[in-house]
CSV table of C-alpha atoms in Angstrom, one decimal:
chain,number,residue,atom,x,y,z
A,1,LYS,CA,-32.6,-20.5,24.8
A,2,ALA,CA,-30.1,-18.2,23.0
A,3,LEU,CA,-27.3,-20.8,23.5
A,4,PHE,CA,-29.5,-23.5,22.1
A,5,LEU,CA,-30.4,-21.4,19.1
A,6,LEU,CA,-26.7,-20.6,18.4
A,7,THR,CA,-25.8,-24.3,18.7
A,8,ALA,CA,-28.6,-25.2,16.3
A,9,LEU,CA,-27.5,-22.6,13.8
A,10,LEU,CA,-23.9,-23.8,14.0
A,11,ALA,CA,-25.0,-27.3,13.4
A,12,VAL,CA,-26.9,-26.3,10.3
A,13,ALA,CA,-24.0,-24.3,9.0
A,14,SER,CA,-21.7,-27.2,9.6
A,15,ALA,CA,-24.0,-29.6,7.8
A,16,LYS,CA,-24.2,-27.2,4.9
A,17,ALA,CA,-20.4,-26.9,4.7
A,18,ALA,CA,-20.1,-30.7,4.7
A,19,LEU,CA,-22.2,-30.8,1.5
A,20,ARG,CA,-19.6,-28.8,-0.5
A,21,PRO,CA,-17.7,-31.6,-2.1
A,22,ASN,CA,-15.1,-31.1,-4.8
A,23,ILE,CA,-16.9,-32.0,-8.1
A,24,VAL,CA,-15.3,-33.5,-11.2
A,25,TRP,CA,-17.2,-34.1,-14.4
A,26,ILE,CA,-15.5,-36.4,-16.9
A,27,MET,CA,-17.0,-36.2,-20.3
A,28,SER,CA,-16.4,-38.7,-23.0
A,29,ASP,CA,-17.2,-37.9,-26.6
A,30,ASP,CA,-19.6,-40.2,-28.5
A,31,LEU,CA,-19.1,-43.2,-26.1
A,32,GLY,CA,-21.9,-45.7,-26.6
A,33,TRP,CA,-24.2,-46.8,-23.7
A,34,GLY,CA,-23.0,-50.4,-24.2
A,35,GLU,CA,-19.3,-49.7,-24.3
A,36,PRO,CA,-18.2,-49.5,-20.6
A,37,GLY,CA,-17.8,-53.0,-19.2
A,38,LEU,CA,-20.5,-52.8,-16.5
A,39,TYR,CA,-23.3,-51.9,-18.9
A,40,ASN,CA,-25.3,-54.7,-20.2
A,41,SER,CA,-24.1,-55.6,-23.7
A,42,THR,CA,-22.8,-58.5,-25.7
A,43,SER,CA,-20.7,-58.5,-28.9
A,44,PRO,CA,-19.6,-61.1,-31.3
A,45,HIS,CA,-16.1,-59.6,-31.0
A,46,GLY,CA,-16.1,-59.5,-27.2
A,47,ARG,CA,-16.1,-56.6,-24.8
A,48,ILE,CA,-13.6,-53.7,-24.8
A,49,ALA,CA,-11.5,-53.7,-21.7
A,50,THR,CA,-12.5,-50.8,-19.3
A,51,PRO,CA,-11.0,-51.9,-16.0
A,52,ASN,CA,-10.8,-48.4,-14.5
A,53,LEU,CA,-14.4,-47.5,-15.4
A,54,ASP,CA,-15.5,-50.9,-14.1
A,55,GLN,CA,-13.8,-50.2,-10.7
A,56,PHE,CA,-15.4,-46.7,-10.8
A,57,GLY,CA,-18.8,-48.2,-11.2
A,58,ARG,CA,-18.3,-50.8,-8.5
A,59,GLU,CA,-17.3,-48.0,-6.1
A,60,GLY,CA,-20.2,-45.8,-7.1
A,61,THR,CA,-23.7,-45.8,-8.6
A,62,ILE,CA,-24.4,-46.8,-12.2
A,63,PHE,CA,-27.3,-45.0,-13.8
A,64,THR,CA,-28.9,-47.1,-16.5
A,65,GLU,CA,-31.5,-44.6,-17.6
A,66,ALA,CA,-29.6,-41.3,-17.5
A,67,TYR,CA,-29.7,-39.1,-20.5
A,68,ALA,CA,-27.3,-36.8,-22.4
A,69,GLY,CA,-28.5,-33.4,-23.2
A,70,TYR,CA,-28.9,-34.0,-27.0
A,71,THR,CA,-28.1,-36.5,-29.7
A,72,VAL,CA,-25.0,-34.5,-30.9
A,73,CYS,CA,-22.3,-32.7,-29.1
A,74,ALA,CA,-22.6,-28.9,-28.7
A,75,PRO,CA,-26.4,-28.8,-28.0
A,76,SER,CA,-25.9,-31.5,-25.5
A,77,ARG,CA,-23.2,-29.6,-23.6
A,78,THR,CA,-25.3,-26.4,-23.9
A,79,THR,CA,-27.9,-28.2,-21.8
A,80,LEU,CA,-25.3,-29.1,-19.2
A,81,PHE,CA,-23.9,-25.6,-18.8
A,82,THR,CA,-27.3,-23.8,-18.9
A,83,GLY,CA,-29.7,-26.2,-17.1
A,84,ARG,CA,-32.1,-25.8,-20.1
A,85,HIS,CA,-33.1,-28.5,-22.5
A,86,SER,CA,-33.2,-28.0,-26.3
A,87,GLY,CA,-36.9,-27.4,-26.4
A,88,GLN,CA,-36.2,-24.0,-24.7
A,89,PHE,CA,-33.3,-22.9,-26.8
A,90,THR,CA,-35.4,-20.9,-29.3
A,91,LYS,CA,-37.1,-18.7,-26.7
A,92,LEU,CA,-33.8,-18.1,-25.1
A,93,GLY,CA,-32.1,-17.1,-28.3
A,94,LEU,CA,-29.6,-20.0,-28.2
A,95,ASN,CA,-28.4,-21.6,-31.4
A,96,GLY,CA,-27.2,-24.8,-29.7
A,97,GLN,CA,-23.7,-24.6,-31.1
A,98,ASP,CA,-22.1,-21.4,-29.6
A,99,LEU,CA,-22.8,-20.1,-26.1
A,100,THR,CA,-21.6,-16.6,-26.4
A,101,ILE,CA,-20.8,-14.0,-23.7
A,102,ALA,CA,-23.3,-11.6,-25.3
A,103,GLU,CA,-26.1,-14.1,-24.5
A,104,ASN,CA,-25.5,-13.5,-20.8
A,105,MET,CA,-26.4,-17.0,-19.7
A,106,THR,CA,-25.4,-18.0,-16.2
A,107,THR,CA,-23.4,-21.2,-16.6
A,108,LEU,CA,-23.0,-24.1,-14.2
A,109,ALA,CA,-19.3,-23.1,-13.8
A,110,MET,CA,-20.3,-19.5,-13.0
A,111,ILE,CA,-22.6,-20.7,-10.2
A,112,LEU,CA,-19.9,-22.8,-8.6
A,113,GLN,CA,-17.3,-20.1,-9.1
A,114,ASP,CA,-19.6,-17.6,-7.3
A,115,ALA,CA,-20.1,-20.2,-4.5
A,116,GLY,CA,-16.3,-20.1,-3.8
A,117,TYR,CA,-15.2,-23.1,-6.0
A,118,LYS,CA,-12.0,-23.0,-7.9
A,119,THR,CA,-12.8,-24.0,-11.4
A,120,GLY,CA,-10.8,-25.6,-14.2
A,121,ALA,CA,-11.8,-26.8,-17.7
A,122,PHE,CA,-9.6,-29.1,-19.8
A,123,GLY,CA,-10.3,-30.4,-23.3
A,124,LYS,CA,-13.3,-29.8,-25.5
A,125,THR,CA,-15.1,-26.8,-24.1
A,126,ALA,CA,-17.6,-26.1,-26.9
A,127,PRO,CA,-20.1,-24.5,-26.8
A,128,LEU,CA,-18.4,-21.9,-24.5
A,129,GLU,CA,-17.0,-18.9,-26.3
A,130,SER,CA,-14.6,-18.0,-23.6
A,131,PRO,CA,-14.2,-20.4,-20.6
A,132,TYR,CA,-12.5,-17.6,-18.6
A,133,GLU,CA,-15.4,-15.3,-18.9
A,134,GLN,CA,-18.0,-18.1,-18.4
A,135,GLY,CA,-17.0,-19.5,-15.1
A,136,PHE,CA,-13.5,-21.1,-15.3
A,137,ASP,CA,-10.4,-19.9,-13.6
A,138,LYS,CA,-8.1,-22.1,-15.7
A,139,PHE,CA,-8.5,-23.5,-19.2
A,140,LEU,CA,-6.5,-25.5,-21.7
A,141,GLY,CA,-8.0,-27.4,-24.5
A,142,GLN,CA,-9.7,-26.7,-27.8
A,143,LEU,CA,-12.4,-24.1,-28.2
A,144,SER,CA,-13.4,-24.8,-31.8
A,145,GLN,CA,-16.1,-27.4,-32.4
A,146,LEU,CA,-14.7,-27.6,-36.0
A,147,PHE,CA,-11.1,-28.3,-35.2
A,148,CYS,CA,-11.2,-30.2,-31.9
A,149,HIS,CA,-11.4,-33.6,-33.5
A,150,ASN,CA,-8.0,-33.1,-35.0
A,151,MET,CA,-6.3,-35.4,-32.5
A,152,TYR,CA,-2.8,-34.3,-33.4
A,153,PRO,CA,-3.4,-30.5,-33.7
A,154,SER,CA,-0.9,-27.8,-34.6
A,155,THR,CA,-2.2,-25.6,-31.8
A,156,ILE,CA,-3.8,-26.0,-28.4
A,157,ASP,CA,-5.9,-23.1,-26.9
A,158,TYR,CA,-5.3,-21.7,-23.5
A,159,ALA,CA,-6.8,-18.2,-23.6
A,160,PRO,CA,-10.1,-16.6,-24.7
A,161,PRO,CA,-10.6,-16.3,-28.4
A,162,VAL,CA,-9.6,-13.2,-30.2
A,163,ASP,CA,-11.9,-13.7,-33.2
A,164,THR,CA,-14.4,-16.5,-32.8
A,165,ARG,CA,-15.4,-16.3,-36.5
A,166,ASN,CA,-11.9,-17.5,-37.5
A,167,HIS,CA,-11.6,-19.8,-34.5
A,168,SER,CA,-8.4,-18.0,-33.4
A,169,SER,CA,-7.1,-17.7,-29.9
A,170,ALA,CA,-4.0,-17.3,-27.9
A,171,SER,CA,-2.6,-20.8,-28.2
A,172,ILE,CA,0.4,-23.1,-27.9
A,173,TYR,CA,2.0,-23.9,-31.2
A,174,LEU,CA,3.0,-27.5,-31.6
A,175,ALA,CA,5.6,-27.5,-34.3
A,176,ASN,CA,6.1,-31.2,-34.2
A,177,ASN,CA,2.4,-31.7,-35.1
A,178,ALA,CA,2.4,-29.1,-37.9
A,179,ILE,CA,3.6,-31.5,-40.6
A,180,ASN,CA,1.9,-34.0,-42.8
A,181,LYS,CA,1.1,-37.1,-40.7
A,182,SER,CA,-0.5,-40.5,-41.1
A,183,ARG,CA,-1.7,-43.3,-38.9
A,184,GLU,CA,1.4,-45.3,-39.6
A,185,MET,CA,3.7,-42.4,-38.7
A,186,CYS,CA,1.9,-41.4,-35.5
A,187,MET,CA,1.7,-45.0,-34.2
A,188,ALA,CA,5.2,-45.9,-35.1
A,189,ASN,CA,6.7,-42.9,-33.3
A,190,PRO,CA,4.1,-41.7,-30.7
A,191,GLN,CA,6.8,-39.9,-28.6
A,192,GLN,CA,7.5,-37.6,-31.5
A,193,PHE,CA,4.0,-36.1,-31.6
A,194,ASN,CA,1.5,-34.4,-29.2
A,195,TYR,CA,-1.7,-36.4,-28.9
A,196,SER,CA,-4.3,-33.9,-27.8
A,197,ILE,CA,-5.7,-36.1,-25.0
A,198,ASP,CA,-2.3,-36.3,-23.4
A,199,MET,CA,-2.1,-32.5,-23.3
A,200,PHE,CA,-5.5,-32.2,-21.8
A,201,GLN,CA,-4.7,-34.8,-19.2
A,202,ALA,CA,-1.3,-33.3,-18.2
A,203,ALA,CA,-2.9,-29.9,-17.7
A,204,ALA,CA,-5.8,-31.3,-15.7
A,205,LEU,CA,-3.6,-33.3,-13.4
A,206,GLN,CA,-1.2,-30.4,-12.9
A,207,TRP,CA,-4.1,-28.1,-12.0
A,208,LEU,CA,-5.7,-30.7,-9.8
A,209,HIS,CA,-2.4,-31.1,-7.9
A,210,GLU,CA,-1.9,-27.4,-7.5
A,211,THR,CA,-5.5,-26.7,-6.4
A,212,ALA,CA,-5.9,-29.7,-4.0
A,213,THR,CA,-2.6,-29.0,-2.2
A,214,ALA,CA,-2.6,-25.2,-2.1
A,215,ASP,CA,-6.2,-24.1,-1.6
A,216,PRO,CA,-8.7,-25.1,1.1
A,217,ASP,CA,-11.6,-24.1,-1.2
A,218,PRO,CA,-13.5,-26.8,-3.0
A,219,PHE,CA,-12.9,-27.2,-6.7
A,220,PHE,CA,-14.9,-28.0,-9.9
A,221,MET,CA,-12.9,-29.7,-12.6
A,222,TYR,CA,-14.4,-30.3,-16.0
A,223,VAL,CA,-12.4,-32.8,-18.1
A,224,SER,CA,-13.8,-33.2,-21.6
A,225,TYR,CA,-12.0,-35.7,-23.8
A,226,THR,CA,-12.5,-35.7,-27.5
A,227,ILE,CA,-12.5,-39.5,-27.7
A,228,PRO,CA,-13.8,-41.9,-28.8
A,229,HIS,CA,-15.2,-39.4,-31.4
A,230,ALA,CA,-13.9,-40.0,-34.9
A,231,GLY,CA,-11.0,-37.8,-35.9
A,232,GLY,CA,-8.1,-37.0,-38.1
A,233,TRP,CA,-4.4,-37.9,-37.9
A,234,ASP,CA,-3.4,-34.9,-40.0
A,235,VAL,CA,-4.2,-31.2,-39.5
A,236,ARG,CA,-7.8,-30.1,-40.1
A,237,PRO,CA,-9.4,-28.8,-42.2
A,238,LYS,CA,-7.4,-30.8,-44.7
A,239,ALA,CA,-7.8,-34.0,-42.7
A,240,GLY,CA,-11.4,-35.0,-41.9
A,241,GLU,CA,-12.8,-37.6,-39.5
A,242,GLU,CA,-10.9,-40.4,-41.2
A,243,GLY,CA,-10.7,-42.9,-38.3
A,244,GLN,CA,-10.1,-43.3,-34.6
A,245,PRO,CA,-6.7,-41.7,-33.9
A,246,VAL,CA,-4.8,-43.2,-30.9
A,247,PRO,CA,-1.1,-43.5,-30.2
A,248,THR,CA,-1.2,-47.3,-29.7
A,249,ASP,CA,-3.5,-50.2,-30.3
A,250,PHE,CA,-2.5,-51.9,-27.0
A,251,GLY,CA,-3.4,-55.5,-27.4
A,252,TYR,CA,-6.1,-55.0,-30.0
A,253,THR,CA,-4.1,-56.4,-33.0
A,254,ASN,CA,-6.5,-59.0,-34.3
A,255,SER,CA,-5.7,-58.9,-38.0
A,256,SER,CA,-9.2,-60.1,-38.8
A,257,TRP,CA,-10.7,-56.9,-37.4
A,258,PRO,CA,-10.9,-53.8,-39.6
A,259,GLU,CA,-8.1,-51.3,-38.8
A,260,VAL,CA,-10.6,-48.7,-37.6
A,261,GLU,CA,-12.2,-51.2,-35.2
A,262,ARG,CA,-8.9,-52.1,-33.6
A,263,ASP,CA,-8.3,-48.4,-33.2
A,264,HIS,CA,-11.8,-47.9,-31.8
A,265,ALA,CA,-11.2,-50.6,-29.1
A,266,ALA,CA,-7.8,-49.0,-28.3
A,267,VAL,CA,-9.1,-45.5,-28.0
A,268,ILE,CA,-11.8,-46.5,-25.5
A,269,HIS,CA,-9.1,-48.4,-23.6
A,270,TYR,CA,-7.0,-45.2,-23.7
A,271,LEU,CA,-10.0,-43.2,-22.4
A,272,ASP,CA,-10.3,-45.7,-19.6
A,273,GLU,CA,-6.7,-45.2,-18.6
A,274,GLN,CA,-7.2,-41.4,-18.4
A,275,VAL,CA,-10.1,-42.0,-16.0
A,276,GLY,CA,-7.9,-44.3,-13.9
A,277,GLN,CA,-5.2,-41.6,-13.7
A,278,ILE,CA,-7.6,-39.0,-12.4
A,279,MET,CA,-9.0,-41.4,-9.8
A,280,ALA,CA,-5.5,-42.3,-8.6
A,281,ALA,CA,-4.6,-38.7,-8.4
A,282,LEU,CA,-7.6,-37.9,-6.2
A,283,LYS,CA,-6.5,-40.7,-3.8
A,284,GLN,CA,-2.9,-39.7,-3.8
A,285,LEU,CA,-3.8,-36.1,-3.0
A,286,GLY,CA,-6.0,-37.1,-0.1
A,287,VAL,CA,-9.2,-35.5,-1.5
A,288,ASP,CA,-10.9,-38.7,-2.8
A,289,ASP,CA,-13.4,-39.0,0.1
A,290,ASN,CA,-14.7,-35.4,-0.4
A,291,THR,CA,-14.9,-35.5,-4.2
A,292,MET,CA,-17.9,-36.4,-6.3
A,293,VAL,CA,-16.9,-37.6,-9.7
A,294,VAL,CA,-19.4,-37.9,-12.6
A,295,PHE,CA,-18.6,-39.9,-15.7
A,296,ALA,CA,-20.8,-39.4,-18.7
A,297,ALA,CA,-21.1,-39.3,-22.5
A,298,ASP,CA,-22.3,-36.3,-24.5
A,299,ASN,CA,-24.6,-38.4,-26.8
A,300,GLY,CA,-25.0,-41.9,-28.1
A,301,ALA,CA,-22.4,-44.1,-29.9
A,302,HIS,CA,-21.1,-42.7,-33.2
A,303,GLN,CA,-20.9,-44.4,-36.6
A,304,GLU,CA,-18.3,-42.2,-38.2
A,305,GLY,CA,-14.8,-42.4,-39.5
A,306,GLY,CA,-15.5,-46.0,-40.7
A,307,HIS,CA,-16.5,-47.4,-37.3
A,308,LYS,CA,-19.7,-49.4,-37.2
A,309,VAL,CA,-21.8,-49.5,-34.1
A,310,ALA,CA,-22.7,-53.1,-34.7
A,311,PHE,CA,-19.1,-54.3,-34.5
A,312,PHE,CA,-18.9,-54.0,-30.7
A,313,ASN,CA,-22.6,-53.5,-30.2
A,314,SER,CA,-21.7,-50.0,-29.0
A,315,THR,CA,-25.3,-49.1,-28.1
A,316,GLY,CA,-25.8,-52.2,-26.0
A,317,GLY,CA,-28.8,-53.1,-28.2
A,318,LEU,CA,-30.5,-49.7,-27.8
A,319,LYS,CA,-32.2,-48.6,-31.0
A,320,GLY,CA,-30.4,-45.8,-32.9
A,321,TYR,CA,-27.1,-44.1,-32.3
A,322,LYS,CA,-25.8,-40.6,-32.5
A,323,ARG,CA,-28.2,-38.3,-34.4
A,324,SER,CA,-31.2,-40.3,-33.4
A,325,LEU,CA,-34.1,-39.6,-31.1
A,326,TYR,CA,-34.3,-43.2,-30.1
A,327,GLU,CA,-32.6,-44.4,-26.9
A,328,GLY,CA,-29.3,-45.3,-28.5
A,329,GLY,CA,-28.9,-41.7,-29.6
A,330,VAL,CA,-29.5,-40.0,-26.3
A,331,ARG,CA,-28.9,-42.5,-23.4
A,332,SER,CA,-25.6,-41.8,-21.6
A,333,PRO,CA,-23.5,-44.5,-19.7
A,334,THR,CA,-23.5,-42.2,-16.6
A,335,MET,CA,-21.8,-43.2,-13.3
A,336,VAL,CA,-21.3,-41.2,-10.1
A,337,ARG,CA,-18.8,-41.9,-7.3
A,338,TRP,CA,-18.4,-40.2,-4.0
A,339,PRO,CA,-17.1,-42.4,-1.2
A,340,GLY,CA,-19.3,-42.6,1.9
A,341,GLN,CA,-22.1,-40.5,0.2
A,342,VAL,CA,-23.1,-42.0,-3.1
A,343,PRO,CA,-23.8,-45.7,-2.4
A,344,ALA,CA,-21.3,-48.1,-3.8
A,345,GLY,CA,-22.2,-51.1,-5.9
A,346,ARG,CA,-25.7,-49.7,-6.7
A,347,GLN,CA,-27.5,-49.7,-10.0
A,348,SER,CA,-30.2,-47.0,-10.4
A,349,ASP,CA,-32.9,-46.7,-13.1
A,350,TYR,CA,-33.8,-43.2,-12.0
A,351,MET,CA,-34.4,-41.0,-15.1
A,352,TRP,CA,-32.4,-37.8,-15.2
A,353,ALA,CA,-30.6,-35.7,-17.9
A,354,PHE,CA,-27.7,-33.3,-18.3
A,355,TRP,CA,-29.8,-30.2,-17.4
A,356,ASP,CA,-30.4,-31.6,-14.0
A,357,ALA,CA,-26.7,-31.2,-13.2
A,358,LEU,CA,-27.0,-27.4,-12.7
A,359,PRO,CA,-29.5,-27.5,-9.8
A,360,THR,CA,-27.9,-30.6,-8.4
A,361,PHE,CA,-24.4,-29.1,-8.2
A,362,ALA,CA,-25.8,-25.8,-6.9
A,363,GLU,CA,-27.5,-27.6,-4.0
A,364,LEU,CA,-24.4,-29.5,-3.2
A,365,ALA,CA,-22.3,-26.3,-3.3
A,366,GLY,CA,-24.8,-24.4,-1.1
A,367,ALA,CA,-25.4,-22.0,-4.0
A,368,GLU,CA,-28.6,-20.4,-5.1
A,369,VAL,CA,-30.3,-22.2,-8.0
A,370,PRO,CA,-31.5,-19.9,-10.9
A,371,ALA,CA,-35.2,-19.1,-10.7
A,372,VAL,CA,-35.8,-20.7,-14.1
A,373,THR,CA,-34.4,-24.0,-15.0
A,374,ASP,CA,-35.6,-27.2,-16.7
A,375,GLY,CA,-33.6,-29.3,-14.2
A,376,ILE,CA,-34.3,-30.7,-10.8
A,377,SER,CA,-31.8,-31.5,-8.1
A,378,ILE,CA,-31.2,-35.2,-7.9
A,379,VAL,CA,-29.2,-35.0,-4.6
A,380,PRO,CA,-31.6,-37.4,-2.8
A,381,THR,CA,-31.1,-40.0,-5.6
A,382,LEU,CA,-27.4,-39.5,-5.6
A,383,LEU,CA,-27.3,-40.1,-1.8
A,384,GLY,CA,-29.4,-43.3,-2.1
A,385,GLN,CA,-32.6,-41.7,-0.8
A,386,SER,CA,-36.1,-41.9,-2.3
A,387,GLN,CA,-37.1,-39.2,-4.7
A,388,ASP,CA,-40.2,-38.4,-6.8
A,389,PRO,CA,-39.7,-39.2,-10.5
A,390,LYS,CA,-38.7,-36.5,-12.9
A,391,GLU,CA,-41.7,-35.3,-14.8
A,392,TYR,CA,-40.3,-35.7,-18.3
A,393,VAL,CA,-37.2,-35.7,-20.5
A,394,PHE,CA,-37.3,-33.9,-23.9
A,395,HIS,CA,-34.9,-33.9,-26.8
A,396,THR,CA,-35.2,-32.4,-30.3
A,397,TRP,CA,-33.7,-33.5,-33.6
A,398,GLY,CA,-34.7,-33.8,-37.3
A,399,SER,CA,-34.8,-36.5,-39.9
A,400,GLY,CA,-33.4,-34.0,-42.5
A,401,ALA,CA,-32.0,-30.5,-42.8
A,402,LYS,CA,-35.4,-28.9,-43.0
A,403,SER,CA,-37.4,-31.1,-40.6
A,404,SER,CA,-37.6,-31.0,-36.9
A,405,GLY,CA,-38.8,-33.7,-34.5
A,406,TYR,CA,-38.6,-34.5,-30.8
A,407,GLY,CA,-38.6,-37.3,-28.3
A,408,VAL,CA,-40.3,-37.2,-24.9
A,409,ARG,CA,-40.3,-39.6,-22.1
A,410,THR,CA,-42.2,-39.8,-18.9
A,411,ALA,CA,-42.1,-42.8,-16.6
A,412,ASP,CA,-41.7,-45.9,-18.8
A,413,TRP,CA,-43.3,-44.3,-21.9
A,414,LYS,CA,-41.3,-42.8,-24.7
A,415,GLY,CA,-42.8,-40.8,-27.6
A,416,VAL,CA,-41.0,-40.1,-30.8
A,417,VAL,CA,-42.1,-37.6,-33.4
A,418,HIS,CA,-40.0,-37.4,-36.5
A,419,LYS,CA,-41.6,-34.3,-37.9
A,420,CYS,CA,-43.6,-31.7,-36.1
A,421,GLY,CA,-45.7,-29.0,-37.6
A,422,PRO,CA,-44.8,-25.9,-39.7
A,423,THR,CA,-44.5,-23.7,-36.5
A,424,ALA,CA,-41.6,-25.9,-35.3
A,425,GLN,CA,-43.5,-26.6,-32.1
A,426,PRO,CA,-45.1,-29.7,-30.8
A,427,SER,CA,-48.8,-29.9,-31.6
A,428,LYS,CA,-51.8,-32.2,-31.1
A,429,ASP,CA,-51.5,-33.2,-34.8
A,430,ASP,CA,-48.0,-34.6,-34.6
A,431,VAL,CA,-47.7,-38.3,-35.5
A,432,MET,CA,-46.2,-39.9,-32.4
A,433,GLU,CA,-44.7,-43.3,-32.1
A,434,LEU,CA,-45.0,-44.8,-28.6
A,435,TYR,CA,-42.8,-47.3,-26.8
A,436,ASP,CA,-43.1,-49.0,-23.5
A,437,LEU,CA,-39.4,-48.9,-22.4
A,438,ARG,CA,-40.0,-51.3,-19.5
A,439,ALA,CA,-41.4,-54.0,-21.6
A,440,ASP,CA,-39.6,-53.1,-24.8
A,441,PRO,CA,-36.3,-51.4,-23.9
A,442,PHE,CA,-35.0,-51.6,-27.5
A,443,GLU,CA,-38.0,-49.8,-29.0
A,444,THR,CA,-39.0,-52.6,-31.4
A,445,THR,CA,-42.7,-52.1,-31.3
A,446,ASP,CA,-44.7,-48.9,-31.7
A,447,VAL,CA,-47.8,-49.3,-29.5
A,448,SER,CA,-49.4,-45.9,-30.1
A,449,ALA,CA,-52.4,-47.5,-31.7
A,450,ASP,CA,-53.1,-49.5,-28.6
A,451,HIS,CA,-52.4,-46.7,-26.1
A,452,ALA,CA,-53.9,-43.6,-27.5
A,453,GLY,CA,-54.5,-42.4,-23.9
A,454,VAL,CA,-50.8,-42.5,-23.2
A,455,VAL,CA,-50.0,-40.5,-26.3
A,456,GLU,CA,-52.5,-37.8,-25.1
A,457,GLN,CA,-50.8,-37.9,-21.7
A,458,LEU,CA,-47.4,-37.2,-23.2
A,459,ARG,CA,-49.0,-34.3,-25.2
A,460,SER,CA,-50.6,-32.9,-22.2
A,461,ILE,CA,-47.2,-32.7,-20.5
A,462,ILE,CA,-45.4,-30.8,-23.3
A,463,LEU,CA,-48.0,-28.8,-25.2
A,464,PRO,CA,-48.6,-26.2,-22.4
A,465,LYS,CA,-44.9,-25.6,-22.0
A,466,ASN,CA,-44.5,-23.6,-25.3
A,467,LEU,CA,-41.6,-25.7,-26.4
A,468,SER,CA,-39.8,-25.7,-29.7
A,469,CYS,CA,-38.9,-28.8,-31.7
A,470,THR,CA,-36.1,-27.1,-33.7
A,471,CYS,CA,-33.2,-29.2,-34.8
A,472,TYR,CA,-29.7,-28.0,-33.8
A,473,GLN,CA,-26.4,-28.8,-35.4
A,474,CYS,CA,-28.3,-30.7,-38.0
């Protein structure tokens, strides 16, 4: 009997150990739901070539109804790192833009680090104040939300900030970038300048190689690109988001297209190449089979720097775009790949959001999930098993600097409130639009008048939860 019990315990321990994959999260910045090639979209100007993302999707599962954490960047990423959605930020004392050490929040990276994972962050790490003190062993990128869209920066951060108010940190000085630059100059002589994406990528690939070859422990790598977000060619703050900086236009040279649209297509192709390099490296290092890779976007497609979402139908027809509560503002083109575990060639309409990553990754790592989280583990869904639907997804935003609203979805029903009451909390008096996303995925028809009972159902879900509808990064 004792031998049988020991054998059973060893089997359980072995099974638990087998569920400790390496985890890679690849974050794109402002990529539209309709821009990767496998997502359903049409455009009068054709589709942007994303061969590596297409292969990724064919080898994994495409989630058609996965959500980013918010409709703009920093609050969205806050939900990823904390496992809490924006309706909870107020009671937690979070401002949605800076996740400080003093706030003492347990981050996703800290949970994995405590579970024995090696952790590395590369690229845009906002809202983290100090990646090293918030769960990462290695960091190179740009800490500042303000300066990280300068695609040819004069400095790259690699150590915790000295003074976050002045966005200063120990950094690498890039003298070749610290001159007046232009699109023409950077594209004519790309080898003379340091494109930020190339620096993030080089550091990530080097760390991946060192970690995968020298350490038996699993790893978590967070690679957060700053494209296809609009950006500047010159040095901020002098240079604003003036276009879509990219070292080359590849084959997108159609003179009938506006310059910014040629660059937009090229920068998405550039993003696709970076993903391909990471996937190739995982295979070359022999860790591909035990690595789960998630590709996602932090919010909906942008319409900034001169780019128009309609040119390539960047939202795939979804209503709204970045800074909108409609689906085009919050739906993420999320794909997950893990050979032999996550079913290949599958399309899933399971509804989940960024804040579900924390409990999901904790379960995979064999770590303890924080007692309070808004997320659920979607491990069964990832592994192709049945799972009860998520109760609801909730996002906040506002239609103006002083107004706050929210969007809530349960099952196929989506409610949108553009302005909640004076307490900045959802109330029974809120005027709610209602959409049946199964019958009307593009949110063309408000059916609240015909389905008052559904409106009340949505209210009954969120009102008891004491949520805020405060707008962040407005």
